[in-house]
Amino acid sequence: MKYVVLFGPPGSGKGTQSENIIKKYGYGHISTGDVLRAEMANNTELGKTAKDYIEAGKLVPDSLIIDMLAKTMDSFADAKGVIFDGFPRTVAQAVALKDMLAQRGADVSVMLNLIVEEQELINRLIERGKTSGRSDDNLETIKKRLDTYNEQTSPVIDFYKEDGKLANIQGMGSIEDIFASICVELDK
Ligand code: AMP
């Protein structure tokens, strides 16, 4: 079974490319952002806690995210592969994922790192904000999310580089061309 980390800053196309991967490869998928938004919509305790972090452009604490992930891992037992979308976002989360997979005799197969220039990210997220209904797709929060990415999330790249799992993907250009580069990595 392939375990794929789909990584990149906010607006780099993780959600879009996850859909493409699911269609072509039939992998299971977990987006921690989607799970948190569902928790918020259902007004659960986790959702209420997460809301303040999300709207401030900050990361939800590692312990909550790791617990959330641990609860879903077993649901993928029969999948051909799994895409982790928007997780891990800190080195602590990457270490926790490695441990969870090791307990199952597995490991991350590849980390796909979508590379997109910052101004392009801002343009995309502002555009998305016009229709997404997401309370964090506004310029002020977008800038905070990018700062959070640069400070807390980008070190995850080095973690996977050292682990021999890093595959950089040019994330600018047509969705089809970007997906073709992803397929090259997934077919290896
Ligand atoms: P996303 O949908 O991936 O852009 O995530 C939206 C927001 O949810 C992020 O800005 C964070 O506040 C929170 N979030 C999603 N995934 C994580 C994660 N792995 N660790 C911490 N916070 C997360």
PDB file of C-alpha atoms and ligand atoms in Angstrom:
ATOM      1  CA  MET A   1       0.000   0.000   0.000  1.00  0.00           C
ATOM      2  CA  LYS A   2       1.281   3.463  -0.887  1.00  0.00           C
ATOM      3  CA  TYR A   3       1.206   6.209   1.710  1.00  0.00           C
ATOM      4  CA  VAL A   4       1.498   9.561  -0.020  1.00  0.00           C
ATOM      5  CA  VAL A   5       2.008  12.894   1.723  1.00  0.00           C
ATOM      6  CA  LEU A   6       0.659  15.678  -0.470  1.00  0.00           C
ATOM      7  CA  PHE A   7       2.441  18.751   0.787  1.00  0.00           C
ATOM      8  CA  GLY A   8       2.628  22.445  -0.040  1.00  0.00           C
ATOM      9  CA  PRO A   9       1.651  25.889   1.227  1.00  0.00           C
ATOM     10  CA  PRO A  10      -1.995  27.018   1.346  1.00  0.00           C
ATOM     11  CA  GLY A  11      -3.225  27.482  -2.222  1.00  0.00           C
ATOM     12  CA  SER A  12      -0.641  25.160  -3.780  1.00  0.00           C
ATOM     13  CA  GLY A  13      -3.331  22.841  -5.203  1.00  0.00           C
ATOM     14  CA  LYS A  14      -3.331  19.976  -2.681  1.00  0.00           C
ATOM     15  CA  GLY A  15      -7.127  19.618  -2.743  1.00  0.00           C
ATOM     16  CA  THR A  16      -7.352  19.760  -6.544  1.00  0.00           C
ATOM     17  CA  GLN A  17      -4.558  17.262  -7.078  1.00  0.00           C
ATOM     18  CA  SER A  18      -5.938  14.960  -4.367  1.00  0.00           C
ATOM     19  CA  GLU A  19      -9.136  14.707  -6.417  1.00  0.00           C
ATOM     20  CA  ASN A  20      -7.107  13.797  -9.509  1.00  0.00           C
ATOM     21  CA  ILE A  21      -5.144  11.136  -7.625  1.00  0.00           C
ATOM     22  CA  ILE A  22      -8.329   9.650  -6.140  1.00  0.00           C
ATOM     23  CA  LYS A  23      -9.934   9.463  -9.611  1.00  0.00           C
ATOM     24  CA  LYS A  24      -6.958   7.797 -11.291  1.00  0.00           C
ATOM     25  CA  TYR A  25      -5.525   5.637  -8.496  1.00  0.00           C
ATOM     26  CA  GLY A  26      -8.529   5.020  -6.240  1.00  0.00           C
ATOM     27  CA  TYR A  27      -6.598   5.868  -3.096  1.00  0.00           C
ATOM     28  CA  GLY A  28      -8.163   6.671   0.251  1.00  0.00           C
ATOM     29  CA  HIS A  29      -7.839  10.311   1.301  1.00  0.00           C
ATOM     30  CA  ILE A  30      -7.702  12.334   4.471  1.00  0.00           C
ATOM     31  CA  SER A  31      -7.618  16.114   4.527  1.00  0.00           C
ATOM     32  CA  THR A  32      -7.179  17.315   8.105  1.00  0.00           C
ATOM     33  CA  GLY A  33      -8.564  20.719   7.041  1.00  0.00           C
ATOM     34  CA  ASP A  34     -11.762  19.074   5.707  1.00  0.00           C
ATOM     35  CA  VAL A  35     -12.157  17.035   8.904  1.00  0.00           C
ATOM     36  CA  LEU A  36     -11.746  20.174  11.020  1.00  0.00           C
ATOM     37  CA  ARG A  37     -14.282  22.104   8.915  1.00  0.00           C
ATOM     38  CA  ALA A  38     -16.778  19.245   9.313  1.00  0.00           C
ATOM     39  CA  GLU A  39     -16.192  19.339  13.087  1.00  0.00           C
ATOM     40  CA  MET A  40     -16.795  23.103  13.016  1.00  0.00           C
ATOM     41  CA  ALA A  41     -20.002  22.684  10.995  1.00  0.00           C
ATOM     42  CA  ASN A  42     -21.231  20.115  13.548  1.00  0.00           C
ATOM     43  CA  ASN A  43     -20.226  22.409  16.405  1.00  0.00           C
ATOM     44  CA  THR A  44     -18.334  19.647  18.219  1.00  0.00           C
ATOM     45  CA  GLU A  45     -15.851  20.389  21.023  1.00  0.00           C
ATOM     46  CA  LEU A  46     -12.969  19.826  18.588  1.00  0.00           C
ATOM     47  CA  GLY A  47     -14.669  22.087  16.037  1.00  0.00           C
ATOM     48  CA  LYS A  48     -15.156  24.854  18.581  1.00  0.00           C
ATOM     49  CA  THR A  49     -11.504  24.645  19.651  1.00  0.00           C
ATOM     50  CA  ALA A  50     -10.228  24.494  16.062  1.00  0.00           C
ATOM     51  CA  LYS A  51     -12.271  27.496  14.884  1.00  0.00           C
ATOM     52  CA  ASP A  52     -10.201  30.070  16.771  1.00  0.00           C
ATOM     53  CA  TYR A  53      -6.915  28.698  15.427  1.00  0.00           C
ATOM     54  CA  ILE A  54      -8.188  28.397  11.861  1.00  0.00           C
ATOM     55  CA  GLU A  55      -9.597  31.914  11.804  1.00  0.00           C
ATOM     56  CA  ALA A  56      -6.332  33.285  13.200  1.00  0.00           C
ATOM     57  CA  GLY A  57      -4.345  31.512  10.462  1.00  0.00           C
ATOM     58  CA  LYS A  58      -2.614  29.389  13.096  1.00  0.00           C
ATOM     59  CA  LEU A  59      -2.105  25.651  13.367  1.00  0.00           C
ATOM     60  CA  VAL A  60      -4.422  23.569  15.505  1.00  0.00           C
ATOM     61  CA  PRO A  61      -2.279  21.985  18.299  1.00  0.00           C
ATOM     62  CA  ASP A  62      -0.379  18.845  17.314  1.00  0.00           C
ATOM     63  CA  SER A  63      -1.962  16.644  20.002  1.00  0.00           C
ATOM     64  CA  LEU A  64      -5.488  17.268  18.654  1.00  0.00           C
ATOM     65  CA  ILE A  65      -4.434  16.659  15.051  1.00  0.00           C
ATOM     66  CA  ILE A  66      -2.470  13.505  15.850  1.00  0.00           C
ATOM     67  CA  ASP A  67      -5.426  12.058  17.837  1.00  0.00           C
ATOM     68  CA  MET A  68      -7.706  12.861  14.916  1.00  0.00           C
ATOM     69  CA  LEU A  69      -5.380  11.078  12.504  1.00  0.00           C
ATOM     70  CA  ALA A  70      -4.922   8.057  14.753  1.00  0.00           C
ATOM     71  CA  LYS A  71      -8.705   7.572  14.788  1.00  0.00           C
ATOM     72  CA  THR A  72      -8.901   7.383  10.988  1.00  0.00           C
ATOM     73  CA  MET A  73      -5.846   5.234  10.247  1.00  0.00           C
ATOM     74  CA  ASP A  74      -7.642   1.899  10.620  1.00  0.00           C
ATOM     75  CA  SER A  75     -10.377   2.909   8.174  1.00  0.00           C
ATOM     76  CA  PHE A  76      -7.782   2.692   5.388  1.00  0.00           C
ATOM     77  CA  ALA A  77      -6.838  -0.926   6.041  1.00  0.00           C
ATOM     78  CA  ASP A  78      -8.242  -2.118   2.692  1.00  0.00           C
ATOM     79  CA  ALA A  79      -7.241   0.876   0.554  1.00  0.00           C
ATOM     80  CA  LYS A  80      -4.737   0.628  -2.331  1.00  0.00           C
ATOM     81  CA  GLY A  81      -3.083   3.709  -1.023  1.00  0.00           C
ATOM     82  CA  VAL A  82      -3.702   6.722   1.180  1.00  0.00           C
ATOM     83  CA  ILE A  83      -3.209  10.417   0.486  1.00  0.00           C
ATOM     84  CA  PHE A  84      -2.446  12.624   3.474  1.00  0.00           C
ATOM     85  CA  ASP A  85      -3.573  16.106   2.390  1.00  0.00           C
ATOM     86  CA  GLY A  86      -2.584  19.006   4.626  1.00  0.00           C
ATOM     87  CA  PHE A  87      -0.910  16.665   7.129  1.00  0.00           C
ATOM     88  CA  PRO A  88       1.767  16.626   8.481  1.00  0.00           C
ATOM     89  CA  ARG A  89       2.164  20.358   8.987  1.00  0.00           C
ATOM     90  CA  THR A  90       4.840  20.239  11.715  1.00  0.00           C
ATOM     91  CA  VAL A  91       7.889  18.046  12.234  1.00  0.00           C
ATOM     92  CA  ALA A  92       6.190  16.609  15.357  1.00  0.00           C
ATOM     93  CA  GLN A  93       3.265  15.502  13.170  1.00  0.00           C
ATOM     94  CA  ALA A  94       5.674  13.958  10.641  1.00  0.00           C
ATOM     95  CA  VAL A  95       7.350  11.983  13.433  1.00  0.00           C
ATOM     96  CA  ALA A  96       3.937  10.866  14.758  1.00  0.00           C
ATOM     97  CA  LEU A  97       2.898   9.727  11.271  1.00  0.00           C
ATOM     98  CA  LYS A  98       6.108   7.759  10.889  1.00  0.00           C
ATOM     99  CA  ASP A  99       5.426   6.046  14.243  1.00  0.00           C
ATOM    100  CA  MET A 100       1.783   5.274  13.371  1.00  0.00           C
ATOM    101  CA  LEU A 101       2.820   3.714  10.069  1.00  0.00           C
ATOM    102  CA  ALA A 102       5.737   1.831  11.643  1.00  0.00           C
ATOM    103  CA  GLN A 103       3.238   0.224  14.042  1.00  0.00           C
ATOM    104  CA  ARG A 104       1.586  -1.169  10.912  1.00  0.00           C
ATOM    105  CA  GLY A 105       4.874  -2.256   9.376  1.00  0.00           C
ATOM    106  CA  ALA A 106       4.647   0.585   6.856  1.00  0.00           C
ATOM    107  CA  ASP A 107       6.211   3.931   5.983  1.00  0.00           C
ATOM    108  CA  VAL A 108       5.509   7.003   3.847  1.00  0.00           C
ATOM    109  CA  SER A 109       6.212   6.082   0.212  1.00  0.00           C
ATOM    110  CA  VAL A 110       6.712   9.600  -1.124  1.00  0.00           C
ATOM    111  CA  MET A 111       6.222  13.201  -0.097  1.00  0.00           C
ATOM    112  CA  LEU A 112       5.019  15.312  -3.031  1.00  0.00           C
ATOM    113  CA  ASN A 113       6.056  18.904  -2.379  1.00  0.00           C
ATOM    114  CA  LEU A 114       4.061  21.328  -4.545  1.00  0.00           C
ATOM    115  CA  ILE A 115       6.167  24.427  -5.230  1.00  0.00           C
ATOM    116  CA  VAL A 116       4.297  27.668  -6.013  1.00  0.00           C
ATOM    117  CA  GLU A 117       5.447  31.308  -5.809  1.00  0.00           C
ATOM    118  CA  GLU A 118       3.978  33.310  -2.925  1.00  0.00           C
ATOM    119  CA  GLN A 119       2.180  35.955  -5.018  1.00  0.00           C
ATOM    120  CA  GLU A 120       0.502  33.199  -7.021  1.00  0.00           C
ATOM    121  CA  LEU A 121      -0.655  31.560  -3.763  1.00  0.00           C
ATOM    122  CA  ILE A 122      -2.189  34.842  -2.587  1.00  0.00           C
ATOM    123  CA  ASN A 123      -3.936  35.376  -5.945  1.00  0.00           C
ATOM    124  CA  ARG A 124      -5.346  31.850  -5.946  1.00  0.00           C
ATOM    125  CA  LEU A 125      -6.587  32.023  -2.353  1.00  0.00           C
ATOM    126  CA  ILE A 126      -8.262  35.412  -2.855  1.00  0.00           C
ATOM    127  CA  GLU A 127      -9.946  34.041  -5.971  1.00  0.00           C
ATOM    128  CA  ARG A 128     -11.031  30.915  -4.070  1.00  0.00           C
ATOM    129  CA  GLY A 129     -12.365  33.094  -1.239  1.00  0.00           C
ATOM    130  CA  LYS A 130     -14.978  34.562  -3.603  1.00  0.00           C
ATOM    131  CA  THR A 131     -16.789  31.208  -3.720  1.00  0.00           C
ATOM    132  CA  SER A 132     -15.336  28.917  -1.022  1.00  0.00           C
ATOM    133  CA  GLY A 133     -17.277  30.352   1.885  1.00  0.00           C
ATOM    134  CA  ARG A 134     -14.174  29.657   3.997  1.00  0.00           C
ATOM    135  CA  SER A 135     -13.718  32.099   6.860  1.00  0.00           C
ATOM    136  CA  ASP A 136      -9.916  31.896   6.430  1.00  0.00           C
ATOM    137  CA  ASP A 137      -9.802  32.795   2.702  1.00  0.00           C
ATOM    138  CA  ASN A 138      -9.424  36.558   3.246  1.00  0.00           C
ATOM    139  CA  LEU A 139      -6.255  38.601   2.684  1.00  0.00           C
ATOM    140  CA  GLU A 140      -5.443  39.157   6.364  1.00  0.00           C
ATOM    141  CA  THR A 141      -5.792  35.474   7.296  1.00  0.00           C
ATOM    142  CA  ILE A 142      -4.126  34.319   4.068  1.00  0.00           C
ATOM    143  CA  LYS A 143      -0.995  36.308   5.019  1.00  0.00           C
ATOM    144  CA  LYS A 144      -0.993  34.786   8.506  1.00  0.00           C
ATOM    145  CA  ARG A 145      -1.413  31.290   7.059  1.00  0.00           C
ATOM    146  CA  LEU A 146       1.578  31.871   4.783  1.00  0.00           C
ATOM    147  CA  ASP A 147       3.673  33.074   7.742  1.00  0.00           C
ATOM    148  CA  THR A 148       2.616  29.994   9.705  1.00  0.00           C
ATOM    149  CA  TYR A 149       3.578  27.816   6.741  1.00  0.00           C
ATOM    150  CA  ASN A 150       7.016  29.441   6.438  1.00  0.00           C
ATOM    151  CA  GLU A 151       7.760  29.247  10.161  1.00  0.00           C
ATOM    152  CA  GLN A 152       6.236  25.949  11.286  1.00  0.00           C
ATOM    153  CA  THR A 153       5.413  23.841   8.255  1.00  0.00           C
ATOM    154  CA  SER A 154       8.266  24.304   5.767  1.00  0.00           C
ATOM    155  CA  PRO A 155      10.779  22.469   8.082  1.00  0.00           C
ATOM    156  CA  VAL A 156       8.769  19.317   7.283  1.00  0.00           C
ATOM    157  CA  ILE A 157      10.421  19.402   3.833  1.00  0.00           C
ATOM    158  CA  ASP A 158      13.842  18.760   5.366  1.00  0.00           C
ATOM    159  CA  PHE A 159      12.433  15.934   7.490  1.00  0.00           C
ATOM    160  CA  TYR A 160      11.338  14.050   4.351  1.00  0.00           C
ATOM    161  CA  LYS A 161      14.461  15.033   2.437  1.00  0.00           C
ATOM    162  CA  GLU A 162      16.598  13.415   5.123  1.00  0.00           C
ATOM    163  CA  ASP A 163      14.279  10.404   5.064  1.00  0.00           C
ATOM    164  CA  GLY A 164      14.817  10.052   1.291  1.00  0.00           C
ATOM    165  CA  LYS A 165      11.111  10.610   0.522  1.00  0.00           C
ATOM    166  CA  LEU A 166      11.055  14.133  -0.932  1.00  0.00           C
ATOM    167  CA  ALA A 167       9.809  14.668  -4.499  1.00  0.00           C
ATOM    168  CA  ASN A 168       9.571  18.315  -5.570  1.00  0.00           C
ATOM    169  CA  ILE A 169       6.726  19.064  -7.979  1.00  0.00           C
ATOM    170  CA  GLN A 170       6.520  22.273 -10.004  1.00  0.00           C
ATOM    171  CA  GLY A 171       3.108  23.529  -8.839  1.00  0.00           C
ATOM    172  CA  MET A 172       2.698  26.417 -11.311  1.00  0.00           C
ATOM    173  CA  GLY A 173       1.184  25.852 -14.754  1.00  0.00           C
ATOM    174  CA  SER A 174      -1.806  23.849 -15.899  1.00  0.00           C
ATOM    175  CA  ILE A 175      -3.547  21.446 -13.527  1.00  0.00           C
ATOM    176  CA  GLU A 176      -3.022  18.687 -16.124  1.00  0.00           C
ATOM    177  CA  ASP A 177       0.739  19.273 -16.408  1.00  0.00           C
ATOM    178  CA  ILE A 178       1.133  19.346 -12.627  1.00  0.00           C
ATOM    179  CA  PHE A 179      -0.863  16.124 -12.330  1.00  0.00           C
ATOM    180  CA  ALA A 180       1.328  14.503 -14.998  1.00  0.00           C
ATOM    181  CA  SER A 181       4.411  15.269 -12.856  1.00  0.00           C
ATOM    182  CA  ILE A 182       2.641  13.755  -9.846  1.00  0.00           C
ATOM    183  CA  CYS A 183       1.814  10.594 -11.813  1.00  0.00           C
ATOM    184  CA  VAL A 184       5.490  10.173 -12.745  1.00  0.00           C
ATOM    185  CA  GLU A 185       6.318  10.045  -9.030  1.00  0.00           C
ATOM    186  CA  LEU A 186       3.393   7.789  -8.080  1.00  0.00           C
ATOM    187  CA  ASP A 187       4.196   5.324 -10.867  1.00  0.00           C
ATOM    188  CA  LYS A 188       7.815   4.873  -9.741  1.00  0.00           C
TER     189      LYS A 188
HETATM  190  P1  AMP B   1      -6.444  23.457   4.994  1.00  0.00           P
HETATM  191  O1  AMP B   1      -7.835  23.117   4.594  1.00  0.00           O
HETATM  192  O2  AMP B   1      -5.497  22.308   4.816  1.00  0.00           O
HETATM  193  O3  AMP B   1      -5.960  24.711   4.313  1.00  0.00           O
HETATM  194  O4  AMP B   1      -6.472  23.754   6.562  1.00  0.00           O
HETATM  195  C1  AMP B   1      -7.213  24.852   7.086  1.00  0.00           C
HETATM  196  C2  AMP B   1      -6.751  25.151   8.500  1.00  0.00           C
HETATM  197  O5  AMP B   1      -6.990  24.018   9.330  1.00  0.00           O
HETATM  198  C3  AMP B   1      -5.262  25.443   8.652  1.00  0.00           C
HETATM  199  O6  AMP B   1      -4.952  26.801   8.374  1.00  0.00           O
HETATM  200  C4  AMP B   1      -5.045  25.086  10.124  1.00  0.00           C
HETATM  201  O7  AMP B   1      -5.545  26.086  10.968  1.00  0.00           O
HETATM  202  C5  AMP B   1      -5.948  23.864  10.288  1.00  0.00           C
HETATM  203  N1  AMP B   1      -5.220  22.617   9.978  1.00  0.00           N
HETATM  204  C6  AMP B   1      -5.447  21.769   8.935  1.00  0.00           C
HETATM  205  N2  AMP B   1      -4.593  20.725   8.949  1.00  0.00           N
HETATM  206  C7  AMP B   1      -3.791  20.927  10.034  1.00  0.00           C
HETATM  207  C8  AMP B   1      -2.686  20.217  10.568  1.00  0.00           C
HETATM  208  N3  AMP B   1      -2.223  19.097   9.997  1.00  0.00           N
HETATM  209  N4  AMP B   1      -2.098  20.722  11.693  1.00  0.00           N
HETATM  210  C9  AMP B   1      -2.555  21.831  12.277  1.00  0.00           C
HETATM  211  N5  AMP B   1      -3.572  22.572  11.804  1.00  0.00           N
HETATM  212  C10 AMP B   1      -4.196  22.119  10.691  1.00  0.00           C
END
